[in-house]
Structure formats: C-alpha cells, structure tokens
Amino acid sequence: MMEIQLKLNGRPVRDSIDADTLLLDFVRAHGCASVKRGCETSNCGLCTVLLDGKPVLSCSVLAARADGREVQTLEGLQAEAEEFVRFIADQGAEQCGFCNPGYVMNTIALLRENPDPTDDEIRAYLAGNLCRCSGYEGQLRGIRAFLDARNQAKEGN
C-alpha cells in the first residue's frame, strides 16, 4: 500500500492505494461515475480525464502518477461543459450517451488549447473517442454550431 494525495475536481483527496491501482478505478472510487470503463486497451476514450489540464486515458495511467497533481472529471467541469453540450444534443449526437463524457472532456481540452479549431483539427483531437451510434459527424456538427454561435455572439457585442 502507498498513500497518494491529489486534487480531484478542486478538492484535496488523500487515500491509500495498491501500487497497481489505475487512475480510472481511483476516481470512480471517489464518486466520479462519468469516467467509464470501456475497452481497457486505451482505444475508446470513455475513461478520459484531465491530468493537470491535459486529457489522458485513465485506464492506462496508474493512480500513483497523479500524486501531487490535479485531476478533473466531468463532475468538476459541469459549468464549462454546459456551454456546448446542448449543441451536441441538438445534432442528435447523444443517441445512447455512453461516449458523451469522453467527447465532452476532450472537447473542453481542445477548446482550451485551441479556441477556434478547424473541422480537421476537431476531428484529429477527437479521433480517440469511440462512438458506436452516431458516426461522429453529429459531434462535429454540434461543436461547429457551438463555435459559430459563440463567434456570432462575440461579433454582436
């Protein structure tokens, strides 16, 4: 057993863990149900969290690597996510909803890094998210609609 301390969604968390505990299991054990176990091969994006502001696949990161760092999940980013999730829903891209947390986490990271991405940059950033329902175009249309509405609002001010 080892003890780690980190900031999870803005609150300090200290816990004893086994050395092989995955970050995915750690955050879920601390109430973050949005982080999902999907493929367990780092290919689907369902387990995406932000580690010091950068998206990582928590199924392939040991919790010990987050010691002394900041981890954010969708539970801690609701206000930021609310800005654009309805645009994704308006495009019918939330059919089953299982992949949404991973898409939202990666979109937040993308927009923080690049506030005005091209469609190709959006596709490239979201390429690691598996969606079996929508074919990805709905998510792209939703993000583009959000960006267009945000740009129109800026021009109107």
Short mmCIF file of C-alpha atoms in Angstrom, two decimals:
data_model
loop_
_atom_site.label_atom_id
_atom_site.label_comp_id
_atom_site.label_asym_id
_atom_site.label_seq_id
_atom_site.Cartn_x
_atom_site.Cartn_y
_atom_site.Cartn_z
CA MET A 1 0.00 0.00 0.00
CA MET A 2 1.05 3.57 -0.64
CA GLU A 3 -0.52 6.91 0.14
CA ILE A 4 -1.24 9.50 -2.53
CA GLN A 5 -2.59 13.00 -2.31
CA LEU A 6 -4.08 14.91 -5.22
CA LYS A 7 -6.66 17.49 -6.09
CA LEU A 8 -9.79 15.89 -7.61
CA ASN A 9 -12.25 18.35 -9.14
CA GLY A 10 -10.89 21.11 -6.94
CA ARG A 11 -10.94 19.26 -3.64
CA PRO A 12 -7.97 17.63 -1.91
CA VAL A 13 -8.10 13.84 -1.75
CA ARG A 14 -5.74 11.61 0.22
CA ASP A 15 -6.00 7.84 0.07
CA SER A 16 -4.03 4.64 0.44
CA ILE A 17 -3.85 2.60 -2.75
CA ASP A 18 -2.21 -0.50 -4.11
CA ALA A 19 0.72 0.29 -6.39
CA ASP A 20 -1.16 -1.10 -9.41
CA THR A 21 -4.39 0.92 -8.90
CA LEU A 22 -5.47 2.57 -12.12
CA LEU A 23 -6.47 6.22 -12.11
CA LEU A 24 -9.82 5.10 -13.58
CA ASP A 25 -10.58 2.98 -10.52
CA PHE A 26 -9.32 5.67 -8.14
CA VAL A 27 -11.59 8.43 -9.50
CA ARG A 28 -14.60 6.13 -9.68
CA ALA A 29 -14.00 5.08 -6.06
CA HIS A 30 -14.14 8.78 -5.20
CA GLY A 31 -17.55 9.36 -6.78
CA CYS A 32 -16.69 10.21 -10.39
CA ALA A 33 -19.13 7.97 -12.25
CA SER A 34 -18.72 9.87 -15.54
CA VAL A 35 -15.36 8.15 -16.04
CA LYS A 36 -16.25 4.87 -17.67
CA ARG A 37 -14.53 1.57 -18.29
CA GLY A 38 -14.85 0.75 -21.98
CA CYS A 39 -12.26 -1.12 -23.97
CA GLU A 40 -9.47 -1.32 -21.35
CA THR A 41 -6.99 -1.02 -24.23
CA SER A 42 -6.68 2.78 -24.43
CA ASN A 43 -8.69 2.91 -27.65
CA CYS A 44 -12.17 4.21 -26.85
CA GLY A 45 -11.77 7.47 -24.87
CA LEU A 46 -14.54 6.67 -22.37
CA CYS A 47 -12.15 6.97 -19.44
CA THR A 48 -10.75 10.42 -20.38
CA VAL A 49 -9.86 12.74 -17.51
CA LEU A 50 -7.80 15.91 -17.43
CA LEU A 51 -4.50 15.47 -15.61
CA ASP A 52 -3.01 18.90 -14.95
CA GLY A 53 -5.31 20.18 -17.71
CA LYS A 54 -4.31 17.65 -20.38
CA PRO A 55 -6.56 14.78 -21.49
CA VAL A 56 -5.33 11.32 -20.51
CA LEU A 57 -6.86 7.88 -20.69
CA SER A 58 -7.28 6.94 -17.05
CA CYS A 59 -7.41 3.22 -17.88
CA SER A 60 -3.74 3.37 -18.81
CA VAL A 61 -2.42 5.68 -16.05
CA LEU A 62 -1.54 4.46 -12.58
CA ALA A 63 -3.17 6.46 -9.81
CA ALA A 64 0.28 6.88 -8.25
CA ARG A 65 1.27 9.01 -11.29
CA ALA A 66 -1.37 11.55 -10.23
CA ASP A 67 0.18 12.02 -6.78
CA GLY A 68 0.58 15.75 -6.13
CA ARG A 69 -1.27 16.67 -9.31
CA GLU A 70 -4.73 17.88 -10.31
CA VAL A 71 -7.34 15.58 -11.84
CA GLN A 72 -10.58 16.84 -13.35
CA THR A 73 -13.54 14.77 -14.45
CA LEU A 74 -16.83 15.80 -15.97
CA GLU A 75 -18.28 16.10 -12.46
CA GLY A 76 -15.91 19.02 -11.85
CA LEU A 77 -16.42 20.68 -15.22
CA GLN A 78 -20.20 20.96 -15.44
CA ALA A 79 -20.28 24.73 -15.91
CA GLU A 80 -17.73 24.62 -18.72
CA ALA A 81 -19.44 21.64 -20.36
CA GLU A 82 -22.89 23.27 -20.25
CA GLU A 83 -21.67 25.82 -22.77
CA PHE A 84 -21.63 23.34 -25.63
CA VAL A 85 -23.33 20.04 -24.73
CA ARG A 86 -26.77 21.21 -25.84
CA PHE A 87 -25.30 21.94 -29.29
CA ILE A 88 -24.15 18.33 -29.48
CA ALA A 89 -27.57 17.11 -28.32
CA ASP A 90 -29.29 19.33 -30.90
CA GLN A 91 -27.43 17.42 -33.62
CA GLY A 92 -28.73 14.04 -32.41
CA ALA A 93 -25.24 13.01 -31.36
CA GLU A 94 -26.32 11.79 -27.91
CA GLN A 95 -28.11 8.66 -29.03
CA CYS A 96 -27.09 6.32 -26.20
CA GLY A 97 -24.95 8.84 -24.32
CA PHE A 98 -22.28 6.34 -23.30
CA CYS A 99 -19.45 8.09 -25.16
CA ASN A 100 -20.50 11.64 -24.22
CA PRO A 101 -18.28 12.14 -21.15
CA GLY A 102 -15.16 11.29 -23.18
CA TYR A 103 -16.22 13.60 -26.01
CA VAL A 104 -17.01 16.40 -23.60
CA MET A 105 -13.69 16.06 -21.75
CA ASN A 106 -11.73 16.08 -24.99
CA THR A 107 -13.74 19.00 -26.39
CA ILE A 108 -13.05 21.03 -23.25
CA ALA A 109 -9.33 20.27 -23.61
CA LEU A 110 -9.41 21.12 -27.32
CA LEU A 111 -11.17 24.46 -26.83
CA ARG A 112 -8.82 25.41 -24.00
CA GLU A 113 -5.86 24.69 -26.27
CA ASN A 114 -7.35 26.00 -29.50
CA PRO A 115 -10.41 28.27 -29.09
CA ASP A 116 -11.15 28.37 -32.83
CA PRO A 117 -10.25 25.00 -34.37
CA THR A 118 -10.89 23.95 -37.95
CA ASP A 119 -13.06 20.91 -38.66
CA ASP A 120 -9.91 18.87 -39.39
CA GLU A 121 -8.39 19.94 -36.06
CA ILE A 122 -11.59 18.93 -34.26
CA ARG A 123 -11.60 15.53 -35.99
CA ALA A 124 -7.92 14.98 -35.13
CA TYR A 125 -8.41 15.90 -31.47
CA LEU A 126 -11.46 13.68 -31.05
CA ALA A 127 -10.11 10.75 -33.07
CA GLY A 128 -9.54 8.60 -29.98
CA ASN A 129 -13.21 8.57 -28.95
CA LEU A 130 -15.25 5.56 -29.89
CA CYS A 131 -18.93 6.14 -30.71
CA ARG A 132 -20.98 3.24 -31.99
CA CYS A 133 -24.21 5.17 -32.55
CA SER A 134 -23.70 8.43 -34.35
CA GLY A 135 -20.86 8.13 -36.83
CA TYR A 136 -19.03 11.15 -35.32
CA GLU A 137 -20.48 13.73 -37.70
CA GLY A 138 -23.14 14.80 -35.19
CA GLN A 139 -20.48 15.61 -32.61
CA LEU A 140 -18.53 17.58 -35.20
CA ARG A 141 -21.67 19.49 -36.29
CA GLY A 142 -22.51 20.22 -32.65
CA ILE A 143 -19.06 21.58 -31.85
CA ARG A 144 -19.07 23.62 -35.07
CA ALA A 145 -22.54 25.02 -34.25
CA PHE A 146 -21.31 25.97 -30.76
CA LEU A 147 -18.24 27.71 -32.19
CA ASP A 148 -20.32 29.54 -34.79
CA ALA A 149 -22.83 30.72 -32.16
CA ARG A 150 -20.01 31.82 -29.85
CA ASN A 151 -18.32 33.75 -32.67
CA GLN A 152 -21.61 35.42 -33.65
CA ALA A 153 -22.15 36.44 -30.03
CA LYS A 154 -18.66 37.97 -29.89
CA GLU A 155 -19.29 39.91 -33.11
CA GLY A 156 -22.64 41.15 -31.79
CA ASN A 157 -21.06 42.66 -28.65
#
